[in-house]
CSV table of C-alpha atoms and ligand atoms in Angstrom, one decimal:
chain,number,residue,atom,x,y,z
K,275,MET,CA,-18.1,-5.9,-34.0
K,276,ILE,CA,-18.7,-4.9,-30.4
K,277,GLN,CA,-20.3,-1.6,-29.6
K,278,LYS,CA,-20.9,0.5,-26.6
K,279,ASN,CA,-24.2,-0.5,-24.8
K,280,ASP,CA,-24.3,-4.0,-26.4
K,281,GLU,CA,-25.7,-6.6,-24.0
K,282,LEU,CA,-24.0,-9.9,-24.4
K,283,GLU,CA,-23.8,-13.4,-22.8
K,284,VAL,CA,-20.2,-14.4,-22.5
K,285,GLU,CA,-17.9,-17.1,-21.0
K,286,ILE,CA,-15.2,-15.9,-18.7
K,287,VAL,CA,-12.0,-17.5,-19.8
K,288,ASP,CA,-9.5,-16.0,-17.4
K,289,ASN,CA,-9.0,-13.5,-14.6
K,290,GLY,CA,-6.8,-10.4,-15.0
K,291,PHE,CA,-4.4,-9.0,-12.5
K,292,GLU,CA,-7.0,-7.0,-10.6
K,293,GLY,CA,-9.2,-10.0,-10.4
K,294,GLU,CA,-11.4,-8.8,-13.3
K,295,GLY,CA,-12.9,-11.5,-15.5
K,296,ILE,CA,-11.7,-11.8,-19.1
K,297,ALA,CA,-13.9,-12.8,-22.1
K,298,LYS,CA,-13.0,-13.1,-25.7
K,299,VAL,CA,-15.6,-12.2,-28.4
K,300,ASP,CA,-14.9,-11.5,-32.1
K,301,ASP,CA,-11.1,-10.8,-31.6
K,302,PHE,CA,-12.0,-8.5,-28.7
K,303,VAL,CA,-10.7,-8.9,-25.2
K,304,ILE,CA,-13.4,-7.8,-22.8
K,305,PHE,CA,-12.5,-7.0,-19.1
K,306,ILE,CA,-15.4,-7.4,-16.7
K,307,PRO,CA,-15.0,-6.5,-13.0
K,308,GLU,CA,-16.6,-9.0,-10.6
K,309,ALA,CA,-16.7,-11.9,-13.1
K,310,ILE,CA,-14.8,-15.1,-12.4
K,311,ALA,CA,-13.0,-17.5,-14.8
K,312,GLY,CA,-15.4,-20.5,-15.7
K,313,GLU,CA,-18.5,-18.4,-15.3
K,314,LYS,CA,-21.1,-17.6,-17.9
K,315,VAL,CA,-22.4,-14.0,-17.4
K,316,LYS,CA,-24.6,-11.3,-18.9
K,317,ILE,CA,-22.8,-8.0,-19.5
K,318,LYS,CA,-23.3,-4.6,-20.9
K,319,ILE,CA,-20.4,-3.0,-22.9
K,320,VAL,CA,-19.5,0.3,-21.3
K,321,LYS,CA,-16.3,1.2,-23.2
K,322,VAL,CA,-14.7,0.1,-26.5
K,323,ASN,CA,-11.2,0.7,-27.6
K,324,LYS,CA,-9.4,-0.8,-30.7
K,325,LYS,CA,-9.4,-4.4,-29.6
K,326,ILE,CA,-10.2,-4.1,-26.0
K,327,ALA,CA,-13.6,-3.5,-24.4
K,328,TYR,CA,-14.9,-3.1,-20.9
K,329,GLY,CA,-18.1,-4.6,-19.6
K,330,LYS,CA,-20.4,-4.2,-16.6
K,331,LEU,CA,-21.7,-7.3,-15.0
K,332,LEU,CA,-25.5,-7.5,-15.3
K,333,GLY,CA,-26.0,-11.0,-14.1
K,334,VAL,CA,-24.3,-14.4,-13.4
K,335,LEU,CA,-25.9,-17.2,-15.5
K,336,LYS,CA,-23.5,-20.0,-14.4
K,337,SER,CA,-21.7,-19.2,-11.2
K,338,SER,CA,-18.2,-20.2,-10.2
K,339,GLU,CA,-17.9,-22.3,-7.0
K,340,ILE,CA,-15.4,-19.8,-5.6
K,341,ARG,CA,-18.0,-16.9,-5.8
K,342,VAL,CA,-19.2,-15.7,-2.4
K,343,VAL,CA,-21.7,-13.0,-1.4
K,344,PRO,CA,-19.6,-9.9,-0.7
K,345,ASP,CA,-19.5,-9.0,3.0
K,346,CYS,CA,-19.6,-5.3,2.3
K,347,GLU,CA,-22.7,-3.2,1.4
K,348,THR,CA,-20.8,-0.6,-0.6
K,349,TYR,CA,-18.6,-3.1,-2.5
K,350,SER,CA,-20.0,-2.6,-6.0
K,351,LYS,CA,-19.9,1.2,-5.6
K,352,CYS,CA,-16.6,1.7,-3.9
K,353,GLY,CA,-13.2,1.9,-5.6
K,354,GLY,CA,-11.3,0.2,-2.7
K,355,CYS,CA,-11.6,-3.6,-2.9
K,356,ASN,CA,-12.1,-5.7,-6.0
K,357,LEU,CA,-11.9,-9.3,-4.8
K,358,ARG,CA,-14.6,-9.5,-2.1
K,359,HIS,CA,-16.9,-11.6,-4.4
K,360,ILE,CA,-14.3,-14.4,-4.2
K,361,ASP,CA,-13.6,-16.8,-1.4
K,362,TYR,CA,-10.5,-15.6,0.5
K,363,GLN,CA,-8.4,-18.8,0.0
K,364,ALA,CA,-9.4,-18.8,-3.7
K,365,SER,CA,-8.4,-15.2,-4.1
K,366,LEU,CA,-4.9,-16.1,-2.8
K,367,GLU,CA,-4.6,-18.9,-5.4
K,368,MET,CA,-5.7,-16.3,-8.0
K,369,LYS,CA,-3.0,-13.9,-6.9
K,370,LYS,CA,-0.4,-16.7,-6.9
K,371,ASN,CA,-1.3,-17.7,-10.4
K,372,ALA,CA,-1.2,-14.1,-11.6
K,373,VAL,CA,2.4,-13.7,-10.2
K,374,LYS,CA,3.4,-17.1,-11.7
K,375,ASN,CA,2.1,-16.2,-15.1
K,376,THR,CA,3.8,-12.8,-15.1
K,377,LEU,CA,7.1,-14.3,-14.1
K,378,ARG,CA,6.8,-17.1,-16.7
K,379,LYS,CA,6.3,-14.5,-19.5
K,380,ALA,CA,9.4,-12.5,-18.5
K,381,LEU,CA,11.7,-15.4,-17.5
K,382,LYS,CA,10.5,-17.8,-20.2
K,383,ARG,CA,10.2,-20.7,-17.7
K,384,ASP,CA,8.1,-21.7,-14.7
K,385,VAL,CA,9.3,-20.6,-11.3
K,386,ALA,CA,8.0,-22.1,-8.1
K,387,ILE,CA,6.3,-19.9,-5.4
K,388,ASN,CA,7.6,-21.2,-2.1
K,389,ASP,CA,5.0,-19.7,0.2
K,390,MET,CA,1.9,-17.5,0.4
K,391,MET,CA,1.7,-15.6,3.7
K,392,ALA,CA,-2.1,-15.2,4.2
K,393,MET,CA,-3.9,-13.3,6.9
K,394,GLU,CA,-5.6,-15.2,9.6
K,395,ASN,CA,-8.4,-12.6,9.7
K,396,PRO,CA,-8.3,-10.8,6.3
K,397,CYS,CA,-10.6,-7.9,7.6
K,398,TYR,CA,-10.1,-4.6,9.3
K,399,TYR,CA,-6.3,-4.7,8.7
K,400,ARG,CA,-5.6,-1.1,7.6
K,401,ASN,CA,-4.1,1.2,10.3
K,402,LYS,CA,-4.8,4.4,8.3
K,403,LEU,CA,-8.2,5.5,7.3
K,404,GLN,CA,-8.7,8.6,5.0
K,405,TYR,CA,-12.3,9.4,4.4
K,406,PRO,CA,-13.2,12.3,2.1
K,407,VAL,CA,-15.8,14.7,3.5
K,408,GLY,CA,-18.1,16.7,1.2
K,409,VAL,CA,-21.6,17.4,0.0
K,410,ASN,CA,-23.9,15.2,-2.0
K,411,GLU,CA,-26.2,16.2,-4.8
K,412,ASN,CA,-28.8,17.4,-2.3
K,413,GLY,CA,-26.3,19.6,-0.6
K,414,GLU,CA,-26.1,17.3,2.5
K,415,LEU,CA,-22.9,16.6,4.4
K,416,VAL,CA,-21.3,13.2,3.4
K,417,MET,CA,-18.3,11.2,4.5
K,418,GLY,CA,-17.2,7.9,3.1
K,419,VAL,CA,-15.2,6.5,0.3
K,420,TYR,CA,-14.8,7.6,-3.3
K,421,ALA,CA,-16.8,5.7,-5.9
K,422,SER,CA,-14.6,3.8,-8.4
K,423,ARG,CA,-12.8,6.2,-10.8
K,424,SER,CA,-14.7,9.2,-9.5
K,425,HIS,CA,-14.8,11.8,-6.7
K,426,ARG,CA,-18.4,11.0,-5.7
K,427,ILE,CA,-18.5,10.1,-2.0
K,428,VAL,CA,-20.2,6.9,-1.1
K,429,PRO,CA,-21.3,7.0,2.6
K,430,THR,CA,-19.8,4.1,4.4
K,431,THR,CA,-20.4,2.8,8.0
K,432,ASP,CA,-18.6,-0.5,8.0
K,433,CYS,CA,-15.6,-0.7,5.8
K,434,LYS,CA,-14.2,-4.2,5.9
K,435,ILE,CA,-10.6,-3.3,5.6
K,436,GLN,CA,-10.3,-0.3,7.9
K,437,ASN,CA,-9.4,-0.7,11.6
K,438,GLN,CA,-12.7,-0.6,13.6
K,439,ASP,CA,-11.5,1.8,16.2
K,440,CYS,CA,-10.4,4.2,13.5
K,441,GLN,CA,-13.8,3.9,11.9
K,442,LYS,CA,-15.6,4.7,15.1
K,443,VAL,CA,-13.5,7.8,15.6
K,444,ALA,CA,-14.2,8.9,12.1
K,445,GLN,CA,-18.0,8.4,12.6
K,446,ASP,CA,-17.9,10.3,15.9
K,447,CYS,CA,-16.1,13.2,14.2
K,448,PHE,CA,-18.7,13.1,11.4
K,449,ALA,CA,-21.6,13.1,13.9
K,450,PHE,CA,-20.1,16.1,15.7
K,451,MET,CA,-19.8,18.0,12.4
K,452,LYS,CA,-23.4,17.2,11.6
K,453,ALA,CA,-24.6,18.3,15.0
K,454,HIS,CA,-22.7,21.6,14.8
K,455,SER,CA,-23.3,22.3,11.1
K,456,ILE,CA,-19.6,22.2,10.3
K,457,SER,CA,-19.3,22.2,6.5
K,458,GLY,CA,-17.7,19.6,4.2
K,459,TYR,CA,-15.6,20.6,1.2
K,460,ASN,CA,-17.3,21.2,-2.1
K,461,GLU,CA,-14.8,20.3,-4.9
K,462,ALA,CA,-16.9,22.0,-7.5
K,463,ASN,CA,-16.4,25.5,-6.1
K,464,GLY,CA,-13.7,25.2,-3.5
K,465,THR,CA,-16.0,26.2,-0.6
K,466,GLY,CA,-16.6,24.3,2.7
K,467,LEU,CA,-14.2,23.5,5.5
K,468,VAL,CA,-13.4,19.8,6.1
K,469,ARG,CA,-11.9,17.9,3.2
K,470,HIS,CA,-10.7,14.7,4.8
K,471,ILE,CA,-10.8,13.0,8.1
K,472,ILE,CA,-7.7,10.8,8.6
K,473,VAL,CA,-7.4,8.4,11.5
K,474,ARG,CA,-4.2,6.5,12.1
K,475,ILE,CA,-3.6,3.8,14.8
K,476,GLY,CA,-0.6,2.1,16.2
K,477,VAL,CA,-2.0,-1.4,16.5
K,478,LYS,CA,0.5,-2.5,19.1
K,479,THR,CA,0.4,0.7,21.2
K,480,ASP,CA,-3.3,1.3,20.7
K,481,GLU,CA,-2.5,5.0,20.2
K,482,ILE,CA,-4.7,6.9,17.7
K,483,MET,CA,-4.0,10.1,15.8
K,484,VAL,CA,-6.8,12.2,14.2
K,485,ILE,CA,-6.0,14.6,11.3
K,486,PHE,CA,-8.6,17.1,10.1
K,487,VAL,CA,-7.6,18.2,6.6
K,488,LEU,CA,-9.1,21.7,6.3
K,489,ASN,CA,-9.7,24.3,3.7
K,490,SER,CA,-8.8,27.0,6.2
K,491,TRP,CA,-7.4,26.9,9.8
K,492,ASP,CA,-10.6,28.0,11.5
K,493,LEU,CA,-12.3,25.0,13.0
K,494,PRO,CA,-15.6,26.0,14.7
K,495,TYR,CA,-16.2,24.6,18.2
K,496,GLN,CA,-12.6,23.4,18.3
K,497,GLU,CA,-12.3,22.9,22.0
K,498,GLU,CA,-15.7,21.2,22.4
K,499,PHE,CA,-14.8,19.0,19.3
K,500,ILE,CA,-11.5,17.9,20.9
K,501,LYS,CA,-13.2,17.2,24.3
K,502,THR,CA,-16.0,15.2,22.7
K,503,ILE,CA,-13.7,13.0,20.5
K,504,ILE,CA,-11.2,12.2,23.3
K,505,THR,CA,-14.0,11.4,25.8
K,506,GLN,CA,-15.8,9.1,23.3
K,507,ASN,CA,-12.5,7.5,22.2
K,508,PRO,CA,-9.8,7.3,25.0
K,509,LYS,CA,-7.3,5.8,22.6
K,510,VAL,CA,-7.1,9.2,20.7
K,511,LYS,CA,-3.7,10.5,21.8
K,512,THR,CA,-3.3,13.4,19.4
K,513,ILE,CA,-5.4,15.6,17.1
K,514,VAL,CA,-3.8,17.6,14.3
K,515,LYS,CA,-5.2,20.2,11.8
K,516,ASN,CA,-3.7,20.1,8.3
K,517,LEU,CA,-4.2,23.0,5.9
K,518,ASN,CA,-5.0,22.1,2.3
K,519,ASN,CA,-6.6,25.0,0.5
K,520,LYS,CA,-5.3,24.1,-3.0
K,521,ASN,CA,-7.4,22.8,-5.9
K,522,THR,CA,-5.7,19.4,-5.9
K,523,ASN,CA,-6.2,15.6,-5.6
K,524,VAL,CA,-3.4,15.4,-3.1
K,525,ILE,CA,-5.0,14.8,0.3
K,526,LEU,CA,-2.6,16.4,2.8
K,527,GLY,CA,-1.2,19.9,2.7
K,528,ARG,CA,2.3,20.7,4.0
K,529,GLU,CA,1.3,22.6,7.2
K,530,ASN,CA,0.1,21.1,10.4
K,531,GLN,CA,-1.1,22.5,13.7
K,532,THR,CA,-1.3,20.1,16.7
K,533,ILE,CA,-4.4,21.0,18.7
K,534,TYR,CA,-4.3,18.1,21.2
K,535,GLY,CA,-1.4,15.8,22.4
K,536,ASP,CA,2.1,15.6,20.9
K,537,GLY,CA,1.3,15.6,17.2
K,538,PHE,CA,2.5,12.0,16.7
K,539,ILE,CA,1.9,8.4,17.8
K,540,TYR,CA,4.1,5.3,18.1
K,541,ASP,CA,3.8,1.8,16.9
K,542,TYR,CA,5.9,-1.4,17.0
K,543,LEU,CA,7.0,-3.7,14.2
K,544,GLY,CA,8.4,-6.7,16.0
K,545,ASP,CA,10.4,-5.3,18.9
K,546,LYS,CA,11.3,-2.0,17.1
K,547,LYS,CA,9.4,1.2,17.8
K,548,PHE,CA,8.4,3.7,15.1
K,549,LYS,CA,7.2,7.2,15.3
K,550,ILE,CA,4.2,8.1,13.1
K,551,SER,CA,3.7,11.8,12.3
K,552,PRO,CA,0.9,13.2,10.1
K,553,LEU,CA,3.0,13.2,6.9
K,554,SER,CA,5.2,10.2,7.6
K,555,PHE,CA,4.9,7.0,5.6
K,556,TYR,CA,4.2,3.8,7.5
K,557,GLN,CA,3.1,0.5,6.2
K,558,VAL,CA,-0.7,0.2,6.4
K,559,ASN,CA,-0.9,-3.5,7.3
K,560,PRO,CA,1.5,-3.9,10.2
K,561,ILE,CA,0.5,-7.6,10.9
K,562,GLN,CA,1.6,-8.6,7.4
K,563,THR,CA,4.5,-6.2,7.3
K,564,VAL,CA,6.1,-8.0,10.2
K,565,LYS,CA,5.7,-11.4,8.4
K,566,LEU,CA,7.1,-9.8,5.2
K,567,TYR,CA,10.2,-8.3,7.0
K,568,GLN,CA,10.8,-11.6,8.9
K,569,ARG,CA,10.8,-13.4,5.6
K,570,ALA,CA,13.1,-10.8,4.1
K,571,VAL,CA,15.5,-11.2,7.0
K,572,GLU,CA,15.3,-15.0,6.8
K,573,TYR,CA,16.2,-14.8,3.1
K,574,ALA,CA,19.1,-12.5,3.9
K,575,GLU,CA,20.7,-15.3,6.0
K,576,LEU,CA,22.4,-12.8,8.3
K,577,THR,CA,25.2,-13.8,10.8
K,578,GLY,CA,25.8,-10.4,12.3
K,579,GLU,CA,28.9,-9.8,10.1
K,580,GLU,CA,27.2,-8.4,7.1
K,581,THR,CA,27.2,-4.9,5.6
K,582,ILE,CA,23.7,-4.3,4.3
K,583,PHE,CA,22.3,-1.8,1.9
K,584,ASP,CA,18.7,-1.0,2.4
K,585,LEU,CA,17.8,0.6,-0.9
K,586,TYR,CA,14.5,2.5,-1.3
K,587,CYS,CA,14.4,2.4,2.5
K,588,GLY,CA,11.4,4.7,3.2
K,589,VAL,CA,11.5,5.5,6.9
K,590,GLY,CA,14.2,2.8,7.5
K,591,THR,CA,11.9,0.1,8.7
K,592,ILE,CA,13.5,-2.9,7.0
K,593,GLY,CA,17.1,-2.0,7.9
K,594,ILE,CA,16.1,-1.1,11.5
K,595,PHE,CA,14.1,-4.4,11.7
K,596,ALA,CA,17.3,-6.3,10.6
K,597,SER,CA,19.8,-4.1,12.5
K,598,ASN,CA,20.4,-6.6,15.4
K,599,LYS,CA,21.6,-9.2,13.0
K,600,ALA,CA,23.9,-6.9,10.9
K,601,LYS,CA,27.2,-5.3,11.2
K,602,GLN,CA,26.2,-2.1,9.4
K,603,ILE,CA,23.2,-0.8,7.6
K,604,TYR,CA,23.2,1.9,4.9
K,605,GLY,CA,19.8,3.1,3.8
K,606,ILE,CA,19.0,5.2,0.7
K,607,GLU,CA,15.7,6.9,0.0
K,608,THR,CA,14.6,9.8,-2.2
K,609,ILE,CA,12.3,11.6,0.2
K,610,GLU,CA,14.1,13.9,2.6
K,611,ASN,CA,11.4,13.7,5.4
K,612,ALA,CA,11.4,9.9,5.3
K,613,ILE,CA,15.2,10.0,5.9
K,614,LYS,CA,14.7,12.4,8.8
K,615,ASP,CA,12.1,9.8,10.2
K,616,ALA,CA,14.5,6.9,9.5
K,617,ARG,CA,17.3,8.7,11.5
K,618,GLU,CA,14.9,9.4,14.3
K,619,ASN,CA,13.6,5.8,14.3
K,620,ALA,CA,17.1,4.6,14.6
K,621,LYS,CA,17.7,6.9,17.6
K,622,ILE,CA,14.4,5.8,19.3
K,623,ASN,CA,15.6,2.2,19.1
K,624,ASN,CA,19.1,3.1,20.2
K,625,ILE,CA,20.6,1.7,16.9
K,626,GLN,CA,24.2,2.7,16.3
K,627,ASN,CA,24.9,0.7,13.2
K,628,ALA,CA,22.6,2.4,10.7
K,629,GLU,CA,23.2,5.4,8.4
K,630,PHE,CA,20.7,6.9,6.0
K,631,PHE,CA,21.2,9.0,2.9
K,632,VAL,CA,18.8,11.2,0.9
K,633,GLY,CA,18.7,10.9,-2.9
K,634,ASP,CA,17.8,8.6,-5.8
K,635,VAL,CA,19.4,5.1,-5.5
K,636,GLU,CA,20.6,5.4,-9.1
K,637,ASN,CA,22.7,8.5,-8.3
K,638,VAL,CA,23.6,8.0,-4.6
K,639,LEU,CA,24.6,4.4,-4.8
K,640,PRO,CA,27.5,4.8,-7.3
K,641,GLN,CA,28.6,8.0,-5.5
K,642,PHE,CA,28.6,6.2,-2.2
K,643,LEU,CA,30.5,3.2,-3.6
K,644,GLU,CA,33.1,5.5,-5.1
K,645,GLU,CA,33.6,7.7,-2.0
K,646,ARG,CA,33.4,5.1,0.8
K,647,LYS,CA,34.8,2.0,-1.1
K,648,ILE,CA,32.4,-0.2,0.8
K,649,LYS,CA,30.8,-3.2,-0.8
K,650,PRO,CA,27.6,-4.7,0.6
K,651,ASP,CA,27.3,-8.4,1.4
K,652,VAL,CA,23.5,-8.2,1.3
K,653,VAL,CA,21.1,-5.8,-0.4
K,654,PHE,CA,17.5,-5.3,0.5
K,655,LEU,CA,15.7,-3.8,-2.5
K,656,ASP,CA,12.2,-2.4,-2.0
K,657,PRO,CA,11.5,-0.1,-5.0
K,658,PRO,CA,8.2,1.7,-5.8
K,659,ARG,CA,5.7,0.1,-8.3
K,660,ARG,CA,7.8,1.0,-11.3
K,661,GLY,CA,10.6,-1.2,-10.0
K,662,CYS,CA,14.3,-0.5,-10.0
K,663,ASP,CA,16.0,2.1,-12.2
K,664,ARG,CA,18.1,0.4,-14.9
K,665,THR,CA,21.3,2.1,-13.7
K,666,ALA,CA,20.7,0.8,-10.2
K,667,VAL,CA,20.4,-2.7,-11.4
K,668,GLN,CA,23.5,-2.3,-13.5
K,669,THR,CA,25.4,-0.9,-10.5
K,670,LEU,CA,24.4,-3.9,-8.4
K,671,LEU,CA,25.3,-6.3,-11.2
K,672,GLU,CA,28.8,-4.7,-11.3
K,673,ILE,CA,29.5,-4.9,-7.5
K,674,THR,CA,27.6,-8.3,-7.2
K,675,PRO,CA,26.7,-8.5,-3.5
K,676,LYS,CA,26.5,-12.1,-2.4
K,677,ARG,CA,22.8,-11.9,-1.9
K,678,ILE,CA,19.9,-9.6,-2.9
K,679,VAL,CA,16.5,-9.8,-1.2
K,680,TYR,CA,14.0,-8.1,-3.6
K,681,ILE,CA,10.7,-7.0,-2.1
K,682,SER,CA,8.1,-5.9,-4.7
K,683,CYS,CA,4.6,-4.6,-4.8
K,684,ASN,CA,4.3,-5.0,-8.5
K,685,PRO,CA,4.9,-8.4,-10.1
K,686,ALA,CA,5.3,-6.9,-13.6
K,687,SER,CA,8.2,-4.7,-12.7
K,688,LEU,CA,9.6,-7.4,-10.5
K,689,ALA,CA,9.6,-9.9,-13.4
K,690,ARG,CA,11.4,-7.4,-15.6
K,691,ASP,CA,14.1,-6.7,-13.0
K,692,LEU,CA,14.6,-10.4,-12.2
K,693,SER,CA,15.2,-11.1,-15.9
K,694,LEU,CA,18.1,-8.6,-15.6
K,695,PHE,CA,19.4,-9.9,-12.4
K,696,GLU,CA,19.5,-13.4,-13.8
K,697,GLU,CA,22.6,-12.5,-15.7
K,698,LYS,CA,24.5,-13.1,-12.4
K,699,TYR,CA,22.0,-14.3,-9.9
K,700,GLU,CA,20.0,-17.4,-9.3
K,701,ILE,CA,16.4,-17.0,-8.1
K,702,GLN,CA,16.4,-19.3,-5.1
K,703,LYS,CA,13.1,-18.6,-3.3
K,704,ILE,CA,9.9,-16.6,-3.8
K,705,SER,CA,7.4,-15.9,-1.1
K,706,LEU,CA,4.2,-13.9,-1.5
K,707,CYS,CA,2.6,-11.9,1.3
K,708,ASP,CA,-1.0,-10.9,1.2
K,709,MET,CA,-0.6,-7.3,2.4
K,710,PHE,CA,-4.0,-6.1,1.0
K,711,PRO,CA,-6.7,-8.8,1.3
K,712,GLY,CA,-9.8,-8.1,-0.7
K,713,THR,CA,-7.8,-6.2,-3.3
K,714,GLY,CA,-5.8,-7.5,-6.3
K,715,HIS,CA,-2.5,-6.3,-4.8
K,716,ILE,CA,0.2,-8.7,-3.7
K,717,GLU,CA,3.7,-8.3,-2.2
K,718,SER,CA,6.6,-10.6,-3.3
K,719,VAL,CA,9.9,-11.4,-1.5
K,720,VAL,CA,12.6,-12.9,-3.7
K,721,LYS,CA,15.9,-14.4,-2.6
K,722,LEU,CA,18.6,-13.9,-5.2
K,723,GLU,CA,22.0,-15.6,-4.7
K,724,VAL,CA,25.0,-14.9,-6.7
K,725,LYS,CA,25.7,-17.7,-9.2
K,726,GLY,CA,28.4,-20.2,-8.5
K,727,GLU,CA,28.6,-19.5,-4.7
X,206,SAM,C1,7.7,0.5,-1.7
X,206,SAM,S1,8.4,1.8,-0.8
X,206,SAM,C2,9.4,1.0,0.4
X,206,SAM,C3,9.6,1.7,1.7
X,206,SAM,C4,10.3,0.9,2.8
X,206,SAM,N1,11.3,0.0,2.3
X,206,SAM,C5,9.2,0.2,3.6
X,206,SAM,O1,9.3,-1.1,3.7
X,206,SAM,O2,8.4,0.8,4.2
X,206,SAM,C6,9.5,2.5,-2.0
X,206,SAM,C7,10.2,3.7,-1.5
X,206,SAM,O3,11.1,4.1,-2.5
X,206,SAM,C8,11.2,5.5,-2.5
X,206,SAM,N2,11.8,5.9,-3.9
X,206,SAM,C9,11.1,6.0,-5.1
X,206,SAM,N3,12.0,6.2,-6.1
X,206,SAM,C10,13.2,6.2,-5.5
X,206,SAM,C11,14.5,6.4,-6.0
X,206,SAM,N4,14.8,6.6,-7.3
X,206,SAM,N5,15.6,6.3,-5.2
X,206,SAM,C12,15.4,6.2,-3.8
X,206,SAM,N6,14.2,6.0,-3.3
X,206,SAM,C13,13.1,6.0,-4.1
X,206,SAM,C14,9.8,6.0,-2.2
X,206,SAM,O4,9.8,7.3,-1.7
X,206,SAM,C15,9.4,4.9,-1.2
X,206,SAM,O5,9.7,5.4,0.1
């Protein structure tokens, strides 16, 4: 019987979805972060549930050949990455196998993965940095990343996934705060001023936006602060204050004040231009996003004559990306502001053949079909992690568009939805895109063709 604080030597028999090692002892399945299949390791049990336990890696007794020395000093403390102890190519193989296994379980057969779109340089890819600012146990100002499953801030100076220009801007802001005794937020009692420093970059335009998330509007030395940051970082095009004085884990409040520049920046995905405002969603790895969208458009086999539904469209990026090759695009998305951005993005790109609708796909889609009597030829489906709503799948099965291109950030919900679509569709191709190197996440693109066509 396994108990908390037991120290054991175990063989790692598999890797789980987040890259964690899996061992089996006395009917218990033990999950051990940073352990790799094939290794023998020494662990300490930190948590025990009924038949599941969690271990902490104490030492590697027999090492896997895919183990590497993590390139990040804060790796074992930070909650961000979880695959930096594995060779990049091997981590891709691990993700591919994890997707294959998940699909096999749901579809009861093996399905081939046609391609894995890797990153040439899997570092510094994120275009949006959000560092919490606070106080440490000695009452000193800190900025960095949250430790795994906690709100303790681990100071960080070289995060391997954040854009390096953004990191420099954040460090310069932090240095100014320190030099001028500007306080960080104390979660314990709700005092202190700066809660987060957010830095976003348009990697194609080289425009940077800085957002100070504050506990009150009053930022001391504001003019000097602005001057220092823009002088040290000429790419900074706008600086915004955001008010968040609530006791909440949500990072951004609703109100913004632009204190320098226009309050937004632009970026390009392919040849399409997108506006990025403080609250607007934008894919965080633009290099891989372009590859993902290109593959989605390729799978859609567009001739220019198709009516396309872009379901779960966010700020309209996929539809806008595909708009040159389509007759008409209709996007549906639940967040009203995202639809505002989608409409504006269409305008910026002078796109006349895209319309966007606010609401839940499961409600808006049947209404739209009923009112407009339009049937799509191709559907892009890009749902959140939980996958598609059952009603939405049912509606699509009823109207049976010729082709569905399903983009998914969660293999488990993808597998479940594909098993439903298989009633009328053939899974023709699957590509994976490594949008978040160093982490266990993986994006899939699936081409579904109606059977018998
Ligand atoms: C994975 S994101 C895709 C965004 C966009 N397609 C892109 O590539 O950036 C999923 C989107 O679905 C939206 N969403 C979640 N549930 C929804 C629902 N029931 N109906 C419509 N949109 C929904 C979310 O707000 C989010 O913007």
